[in-house]
């Protein structure tokens, strides 16, 4: 059973998501909250598998709520998916940096929402290579922010290489082909890099790679 918490200041939006999710076998909505502060309280009380959190809310934003959830060791198993009306905007980037596992547009198709919940529940980031490339194109033209980026000195040469390839939007299979290694070995390198950098998932690893300057936008 996948346990989901809904955090959105629009009652109609919460009702729509709940109706959709409650109709699915294997998914349980464990609670709702109308602002970020109550959302964090809900997540701490219920410890759901997934928290669907609106990016813009009163009292506390979805970004700050995500940051607090990600920073709580007792909530390390909770995956945050940001809900937004605007697609790839600055709010989404900040949310990924704060620890979100991905994002969804509020007008996403019901089937896509259900699939997304299953993907995140498996521990995967809700960023396909295609979306990763879009994210890169949208945000990495800015100079790297080394003041907030983690140090990459802890990574081995191979881990840096796979991190850079992942930041370019390559899948594990594509990384393996590029480096002439097995997909399992590529996945292992990615996992070790995430652990060393404290990245919750692949999405945050991509953010770290660009903010540290390990990878820069082509032509920048």
PDB file of C-alpha atoms in Angstrom:
ATOM      1  CA  UNK A   1       0.000   0.000   0.000  1.00  0.00           C
ATOM      2  CA  UNK A   2       1.396   3.384  -1.057  1.00  0.00           C
ATOM      3  CA  UNK A   3       0.530   6.019   1.549  1.00  0.00           C
ATOM      4  CA  UNK A   4       0.082   9.564   0.238  1.00  0.00           C
ATOM      5  CA  UNK A   5      -0.318  12.935   1.986  1.00  0.00           C
ATOM      6  CA  UNK A   6      -1.955  15.850   0.114  1.00  0.00           C
ATOM      7  CA  UNK A   7      -0.791  19.400   0.838  1.00  0.00           C
ATOM      8  CA  UNK A   8      -2.484  22.139  -1.186  1.00  0.00           C
ATOM      9  CA  UNK A   9      -4.286  25.339  -0.207  1.00  0.00           C
ATOM     10  CA  UNK A  10      -7.029  24.754  -2.796  1.00  0.00           C
ATOM     11  CA  UNK A  11      -9.739  22.540  -1.341  1.00  0.00           C
ATOM     12  CA  UNK A  12     -11.097  21.672  -4.770  1.00  0.00           C
ATOM     13  CA  UNK A  13      -7.672  20.525  -5.921  1.00  0.00           C
ATOM     14  CA  UNK A  14      -7.232  18.340  -2.842  1.00  0.00           C
ATOM     15  CA  UNK A  15     -10.684  16.850  -3.345  1.00  0.00           C
ATOM     16  CA  UNK A  16      -9.883  15.992  -6.952  1.00  0.00           C
ATOM     17  CA  UNK A  17      -6.609  14.314  -6.103  1.00  0.00           C
ATOM     18  CA  UNK A  18      -8.194  12.398  -3.214  1.00  0.00           C
ATOM     19  CA  UNK A  19     -11.069  11.127  -5.359  1.00  0.00           C
ATOM     20  CA  UNK A  20      -8.611   9.893  -7.978  1.00  0.00           C
ATOM     21  CA  UNK A  21      -6.219   8.255  -5.524  1.00  0.00           C
ATOM     22  CA  UNK A  22      -8.879   6.704  -3.282  1.00  0.00           C
ATOM     23  CA  UNK A  23     -10.319   4.941  -6.325  1.00  0.00           C
ATOM     24  CA  UNK A  24      -7.044   3.080  -6.868  1.00  0.00           C
ATOM     25  CA  UNK A  25      -6.212  -0.214  -5.224  1.00  0.00           C
ATOM     26  CA  UNK A  26      -2.844  -0.020  -3.530  1.00  0.00           C
ATOM     27  CA  UNK A  27      -2.967   3.733  -2.760  1.00  0.00           C
ATOM     28  CA  UNK A  28      -4.181   5.267   0.490  1.00  0.00           C
ATOM     29  CA  UNK A  29      -4.559   8.999   1.208  1.00  0.00           C
ATOM     30  CA  UNK A  30      -3.515   9.374   4.845  1.00  0.00           C
ATOM     31  CA  UNK A  31      -4.419  13.025   5.265  1.00  0.00           C
ATOM     32  CA  UNK A  32      -4.734  16.541   3.849  1.00  0.00           C
ATOM     33  CA  UNK A  33      -3.320  19.941   4.800  1.00  0.00           C
ATOM     34  CA  UNK A  34      -4.095  23.427   3.471  1.00  0.00           C
ATOM     35  CA  UNK A  35      -0.722  25.103   4.063  1.00  0.00           C
ATOM     36  CA  UNK A  36       2.933  24.193   4.298  1.00  0.00           C
ATOM     37  CA  UNK A  37       3.223  24.322   8.078  1.00  0.00           C
ATOM     38  CA  UNK A  38       0.305  21.976   8.595  1.00  0.00           C
ATOM     39  CA  UNK A  39       1.664  19.866   5.769  1.00  0.00           C
ATOM     40  CA  UNK A  40       4.926  19.311   7.623  1.00  0.00           C
ATOM     41  CA  UNK A  41       2.966  18.426  10.766  1.00  0.00           C
ATOM     42  CA  UNK A  42       0.871  15.962   8.762  1.00  0.00           C
ATOM     43  CA  UNK A  43       3.940  14.316   7.261  1.00  0.00           C
ATOM     44  CA  UNK A  44       5.603  14.027  10.665  1.00  0.00           C
ATOM     45  CA  UNK A  45       2.480  12.484  12.157  1.00  0.00           C
ATOM     46  CA  UNK A  46       1.703  10.038   9.340  1.00  0.00           C
ATOM     47  CA  UNK A  47       5.151   9.452   7.725  1.00  0.00           C
ATOM     48  CA  UNK A  48       3.629   8.723   4.289  1.00  0.00           C
ATOM     49  CA  UNK A  49       5.553   7.225   1.402  1.00  0.00           C
ATOM     50  CA  UNK A  50       4.814  10.259  -0.759  1.00  0.00           C
ATOM     51  CA  UNK A  51       3.839  13.861  -0.004  1.00  0.00           C
ATOM     52  CA  UNK A  52       2.201  15.757  -2.870  1.00  0.00           C
ATOM     53  CA  UNK A  53       2.938  19.392  -2.019  1.00  0.00           C
ATOM     54  CA  UNK A  54       1.830  22.569  -3.781  1.00  0.00           C
ATOM     55  CA  UNK A  55       4.752  24.890  -4.456  1.00  0.00           C
ATOM     56  CA  UNK A  56       2.945  28.126  -3.481  1.00  0.00           C
ATOM     57  CA  UNK A  57       0.888  28.158  -0.269  1.00  0.00           C
ATOM     58  CA  UNK A  58       0.146  30.489   2.640  1.00  0.00           C
ATOM     59  CA  UNK A  59       1.899  30.327   6.045  1.00  0.00           C
ATOM     60  CA  UNK A  60       4.760  28.224   4.653  1.00  0.00           C
ATOM     61  CA  UNK A  61       5.671  27.618   1.021  1.00  0.00           C
ATOM     62  CA  UNK A  62       5.985  24.174  -0.485  1.00  0.00           C
ATOM     63  CA  UNK A  63       9.716  24.782  -0.898  1.00  0.00           C
ATOM     64  CA  UNK A  64      10.244  25.434   2.801  1.00  0.00           C
ATOM     65  CA  UNK A  65       8.011  22.493   3.703  1.00  0.00           C
ATOM     66  CA  UNK A  66      10.099  20.289   1.413  1.00  0.00           C
ATOM     67  CA  UNK A  67      13.312  21.562   2.988  1.00  0.00           C
ATOM     68  CA  UNK A  68      12.071  20.727   6.504  1.00  0.00           C
ATOM     69  CA  UNK A  69      10.898  17.267   5.503  1.00  0.00           C
ATOM     70  CA  UNK A  70      14.185  16.504   3.731  1.00  0.00           C
ATOM     71  CA  UNK A  71      16.191  17.685   6.749  1.00  0.00           C
ATOM     72  CA  UNK A  72      14.354  15.439   9.234  1.00  0.00           C
ATOM     73  CA  UNK A  73      16.165  12.076   9.636  1.00  0.00           C
ATOM     74  CA  UNK A  74      12.936  10.441  10.790  1.00  0.00           C
ATOM     75  CA  UNK A  75      11.349  11.337   7.444  1.00  0.00           C
ATOM     76  CA  UNK A  76      14.167  10.022   5.245  1.00  0.00           C
ATOM     77  CA  UNK A  77      11.778   7.557   3.600  1.00  0.00           C
ATOM     78  CA  UNK A  78       9.266  10.256   2.585  1.00  0.00           C
ATOM     79  CA  UNK A  79       9.454  11.359  -1.038  1.00  0.00           C
ATOM     80  CA  UNK A  80       8.171  14.838  -1.895  1.00  0.00           C
ATOM     81  CA  UNK A  81       6.569  15.538  -5.260  1.00  0.00           C
ATOM     82  CA  UNK A  82       5.983  19.215  -5.952  1.00  0.00           C
ATOM     83  CA  UNK A  83       2.714  20.284  -7.585  1.00  0.00           C
ATOM     84  CA  UNK A  84       2.867  23.343  -9.813  1.00  0.00           C
ATOM     85  CA  UNK A  85       0.781  25.200 -12.374  1.00  0.00           C
ATOM     86  CA  UNK A  86       3.757  26.560 -14.232  1.00  0.00           C
ATOM     87  CA  UNK A  87       6.044  23.728 -15.270  1.00  0.00           C
ATOM     88  CA  UNK A  88       9.803  24.251 -15.152  1.00  0.00           C
ATOM     89  CA  UNK A  89      10.104  27.522 -13.292  1.00  0.00           C
ATOM     90  CA  UNK A  90      12.373  28.887 -10.579  1.00  0.00           C
ATOM     91  CA  UNK A  91      10.149  27.445  -7.866  1.00  0.00           C
ATOM     92  CA  UNK A  92      10.583  23.927  -9.195  1.00  0.00           C
ATOM     93  CA  UNK A  93      14.361  24.315  -9.348  1.00  0.00           C
ATOM     94  CA  UNK A  94      14.454  25.553  -5.744  1.00  0.00           C
ATOM     95  CA  UNK A  95      12.261  22.640  -4.680  1.00  0.00           C
ATOM     96  CA  UNK A  96      14.601  20.118  -6.299  1.00  0.00           C
ATOM     97  CA  UNK A  97      17.517  21.772  -4.539  1.00  0.00           C
ATOM     98  CA  UNK A  98      15.584  21.561  -1.258  1.00  0.00           C
ATOM     99  CA  UNK A  99      15.125  17.810  -1.630  1.00  0.00           C
ATOM    100  CA  UNK A 100      12.051  17.146  -3.749  1.00  0.00           C
ATOM    101  CA  UNK A 101      12.072  13.922  -5.768  1.00  0.00           C
ATOM    102  CA  UNK A 102      10.320  15.497  -8.720  1.00  0.00           C
ATOM    103  CA  UNK A 103       7.384  17.587  -9.811  1.00  0.00           C
ATOM    104  CA  UNK A 104       4.016  17.315 -11.501  1.00  0.00           C
ATOM    105  CA  UNK A 105       1.863  19.838 -13.292  1.00  0.00           C
ATOM    106  CA  UNK A 106      -1.533  20.161 -11.655  1.00  0.00           C
ATOM    107  CA  UNK A 107      -3.253  19.541 -14.968  1.00  0.00           C
ATOM    108  CA  UNK A 108      -1.388  16.284 -15.557  1.00  0.00           C
ATOM    109  CA  UNK A 109      -3.457  13.399 -16.882  1.00  0.00           C
ATOM    110  CA  UNK A 110      -4.841  11.058 -14.185  1.00  0.00           C
ATOM    111  CA  UNK A 111      -2.976   8.056 -15.614  1.00  0.00           C
ATOM    112  CA  UNK A 112       0.278  10.018 -15.553  1.00  0.00           C
ATOM    113  CA  UNK A 113      -0.301  11.021 -11.933  1.00  0.00           C
ATOM    114  CA  UNK A 114      -0.845   7.422 -10.883  1.00  0.00           C
ATOM    115  CA  UNK A 115       2.225   6.285 -12.784  1.00  0.00           C
ATOM    116  CA  UNK A 116       4.265   9.068 -11.195  1.00  0.00           C
ATOM    117  CA  UNK A 117       3.255   7.963  -7.713  1.00  0.00           C
ATOM    118  CA  UNK A 118       4.347   4.421  -8.482  1.00  0.00           C
ATOM    119  CA  UNK A 119       7.690   5.645  -9.874  1.00  0.00           C
ATOM    120  CA  UNK A 120       8.474   7.759  -6.822  1.00  0.00           C
ATOM    121  CA  UNK A 121       7.285   5.043  -4.429  1.00  0.00           C
ATOM    122  CA  UNK A 122       9.934   2.742  -5.942  1.00  0.00           C
ATOM    123  CA  UNK A 123      12.558   5.261  -4.878  1.00  0.00           C
ATOM    124  CA  UNK A 124      13.174   6.694  -8.345  1.00  0.00           C
ATOM    125  CA  UNK A 125      13.311  10.381  -9.181  1.00  0.00           C
ATOM    126  CA  UNK A 126      10.351  11.735 -11.111  1.00  0.00           C
ATOM    127  CA  UNK A 127      12.603  13.182 -13.777  1.00  0.00           C
ATOM    128  CA  UNK A 128      12.932  11.247 -16.996  1.00  0.00           C
ATOM    129  CA  UNK A 129      16.052  11.898 -19.079  1.00  0.00           C
ATOM    130  CA  UNK A 130      13.955  14.052 -21.403  1.00  0.00           C
ATOM    131  CA  UNK A 131      12.695  16.168 -18.499  1.00  0.00           C
ATOM    132  CA  UNK A 132      16.215  16.341 -17.082  1.00  0.00           C
ATOM    133  CA  UNK A 133      17.443  17.770 -20.380  1.00  0.00           C
ATOM    134  CA  UNK A 134      14.640  20.350 -20.327  1.00  0.00           C
ATOM    135  CA  UNK A 135      15.555  21.274 -16.768  1.00  0.00           C
ATOM    136  CA  UNK A 136      19.176  21.672 -17.841  1.00  0.00           C
ATOM    137  CA  UNK A 137      18.255  23.868 -20.792  1.00  0.00           C
ATOM    138  CA  UNK A 138      16.056  26.064 -18.624  1.00  0.00           C
ATOM    139  CA  UNK A 139      18.343  26.695 -15.682  1.00  0.00           C
ATOM    140  CA  UNK A 140      22.004  25.892 -16.191  1.00  0.00           C
ATOM    141  CA  UNK A 141      22.874  28.917 -18.299  1.00  0.00           C
ATOM    142  CA  UNK A 142      23.420  30.737 -14.999  1.00  0.00           C
ATOM    143  CA  UNK A 143      26.899  30.675 -13.429  1.00  0.00           C
ATOM    144  CA  UNK A 144      27.472  27.843 -10.923  1.00  0.00           C
ATOM    145  CA  UNK A 145      26.618  28.732  -7.332  1.00  0.00           C
ATOM    146  CA  UNK A 146      29.605  27.227  -5.564  1.00  0.00           C
ATOM    147  CA  UNK A 147      28.655  28.917  -2.283  1.00  0.00           C
ATOM    148  CA  UNK A 148      25.721  26.526  -1.859  1.00  0.00           C
ATOM    149  CA  UNK A 149      27.050  23.503  -3.737  1.00  0.00           C
ATOM    150  CA  UNK A 150      28.567  20.507  -1.945  1.00  0.00           C
ATOM    151  CA  UNK A 151      32.231  19.721  -2.444  1.00  0.00           C
ATOM    152  CA  UNK A 152      32.960  17.073  -5.036  1.00  0.00           C
ATOM    153  CA  UNK A 153      36.372  16.156  -3.643  1.00  0.00           C
ATOM    154  CA  UNK A 154      34.865  13.073  -2.040  1.00  0.00           C
ATOM    155  CA  UNK A 155      34.022  11.557  -5.428  1.00  0.00           C
ATOM    156  CA  UNK A 156      36.327   9.227  -7.305  1.00  0.00           C
ATOM    157  CA  UNK A 157      37.208   9.976 -10.920  1.00  0.00           C
ATOM    158  CA  UNK A 158      34.658   7.404 -12.135  1.00  0.00           C
ATOM    159  CA  UNK A 159      31.960   8.777  -9.846  1.00  0.00           C
ATOM    160  CA  UNK A 160      32.581  12.273 -11.169  1.00  0.00           C
ATOM    161  CA  UNK A 161      32.343  10.965 -14.709  1.00  0.00           C
ATOM    162  CA  UNK A 162      29.010   9.207 -14.190  1.00  0.00           C
ATOM    163  CA  UNK A 163      27.658  12.206 -12.272  1.00  0.00           C
ATOM    164  CA  UNK A 164      28.544  14.475 -15.179  1.00  0.00           C
ATOM    165  CA  UNK A 165      26.888  12.103 -17.665  1.00  0.00           C
ATOM    166  CA  UNK A 166      23.770  11.849 -15.496  1.00  0.00           C
ATOM    167  CA  UNK A 167      23.666  15.649 -15.392  1.00  0.00           C
ATOM    168  CA  UNK A 168      23.648  15.631 -19.188  1.00  0.00           C
ATOM    169  CA  UNK A 169      20.429  13.601 -19.027  1.00  0.00           C
ATOM    170  CA  UNK A 170      21.832  10.170 -19.879  1.00  0.00           C
ATOM    171  CA  UNK A 171      20.134   7.036 -18.563  1.00  0.00           C
ATOM    172  CA  UNK A 172      22.104   4.322 -16.753  1.00  0.00           C
ATOM    173  CA  UNK A 173      22.124   2.286 -19.953  1.00  0.00           C
ATOM    174  CA  UNK A 174      23.476   5.223 -21.977  1.00  0.00           C
ATOM    175  CA  UNK A 175      26.099   5.933 -19.314  1.00  0.00           C
ATOM    176  CA  UNK A 176      27.150   2.281 -19.396  1.00  0.00           C
ATOM    177  CA  UNK A 177      27.495   2.348 -23.181  1.00  0.00           C
ATOM    178  CA  UNK A 178      29.485   5.592 -23.086  1.00  0.00           C
ATOM    179  CA  UNK A 179      31.888   4.324 -20.407  1.00  0.00           C
ATOM    180  CA  UNK A 180      31.977   0.727 -21.691  1.00  0.00           C
ATOM    181  CA  UNK A 181      30.740  -0.711 -18.383  1.00  0.00           C
ATOM    182  CA  UNK A 182      27.638  -2.636 -17.365  1.00  0.00           C
ATOM    183  CA  UNK A 183      24.392  -0.805 -16.504  1.00  0.00           C
ATOM    184  CA  UNK A 184      24.637  -2.295 -13.004  1.00  0.00           C
ATOM    185  CA  UNK A 185      28.098  -0.799 -12.538  1.00  0.00           C
ATOM    186  CA  UNK A 186      26.835   2.562 -13.781  1.00  0.00           C
ATOM    187  CA  UNK A 187      23.955   2.382 -11.319  1.00  0.00           C
ATOM    188  CA  UNK A 188      26.382   1.517  -8.504  1.00  0.00           C
ATOM    189  CA  UNK A 189      28.582   4.529  -9.307  1.00  0.00           C
ATOM    190  CA  UNK A 190      25.510   6.789  -9.363  1.00  0.00           C
ATOM    191  CA  UNK A 191      24.302   5.416  -6.021  1.00  0.00           C
ATOM    192  CA  UNK A 192      27.701   5.921  -4.382  1.00  0.00           C
ATOM    193  CA  UNK A 193      27.936   9.476  -5.696  1.00  0.00           C
ATOM    194  CA  UNK A 194      24.460  10.239  -4.341  1.00  0.00           C
ATOM    195  CA  UNK A 195      25.402   8.820  -0.938  1.00  0.00           C
ATOM    196  CA  UNK A 196      28.639  10.798  -0.712  1.00  0.00           C
ATOM    197  CA  UNK A 197      26.976  14.064  -1.731  1.00  0.00           C
ATOM    198  CA  UNK A 198      23.893  13.526   0.412  1.00  0.00           C
ATOM    199  CA  UNK A 199      21.636  13.629  -2.647  1.00  0.00           C
ATOM    200  CA  UNK A 200      18.240  12.109  -1.986  1.00  0.00           C
ATOM    201  CA  UNK A 201      17.828  11.081  -5.618  1.00  0.00           C
ATOM    202  CA  UNK A 202      19.044  11.572  -9.162  1.00  0.00           C
ATOM    203  CA  UNK A 203      17.259  14.906  -9.495  1.00  0.00           C
ATOM    204  CA  UNK A 204      19.292  16.438  -6.692  1.00  0.00           C
ATOM    205  CA  UNK A 205      22.467  14.902  -8.094  1.00  0.00           C
ATOM    206  CA  UNK A 206      21.859  16.821 -11.326  1.00  0.00           C
ATOM    207  CA  UNK A 207      21.410  20.060  -9.389  1.00  0.00           C
ATOM    208  CA  UNK A 208      24.642  19.423  -7.453  1.00  0.00           C
ATOM    209  CA  UNK A 209      26.571  18.728 -10.639  1.00  0.00           C
ATOM    210  CA  UNK A 210      25.683  22.094 -12.138  1.00  0.00           C
ATOM    211  CA  UNK A 211      25.893  24.160  -8.977  1.00  0.00           C
ATOM    212  CA  UNK A 212      29.366  22.812  -8.225  1.00  0.00           C
ATOM    213  CA  UNK A 213      30.606  23.595 -11.717  1.00  0.00           C
ATOM    214  CA  UNK A 214      31.363  19.922 -12.463  1.00  0.00           C
ATOM    215  CA  UNK A 215      29.179  20.408 -15.541  1.00  0.00           C
ATOM    216  CA  UNK A 216      28.370  23.651 -17.301  1.00  0.00           C
ATOM    217  CA  UNK A 217      25.830  24.408 -19.973  1.00  0.00           C
ATOM    218  CA  UNK A 218      27.134  23.983 -23.476  1.00  0.00           C
ATOM    219  CA  UNK A 219      27.857  27.391 -24.946  1.00  0.00           C
ATOM    220  CA  UNK A 220      27.830  29.145 -21.568  1.00  0.00           C
TER     221      UNK A 220
END
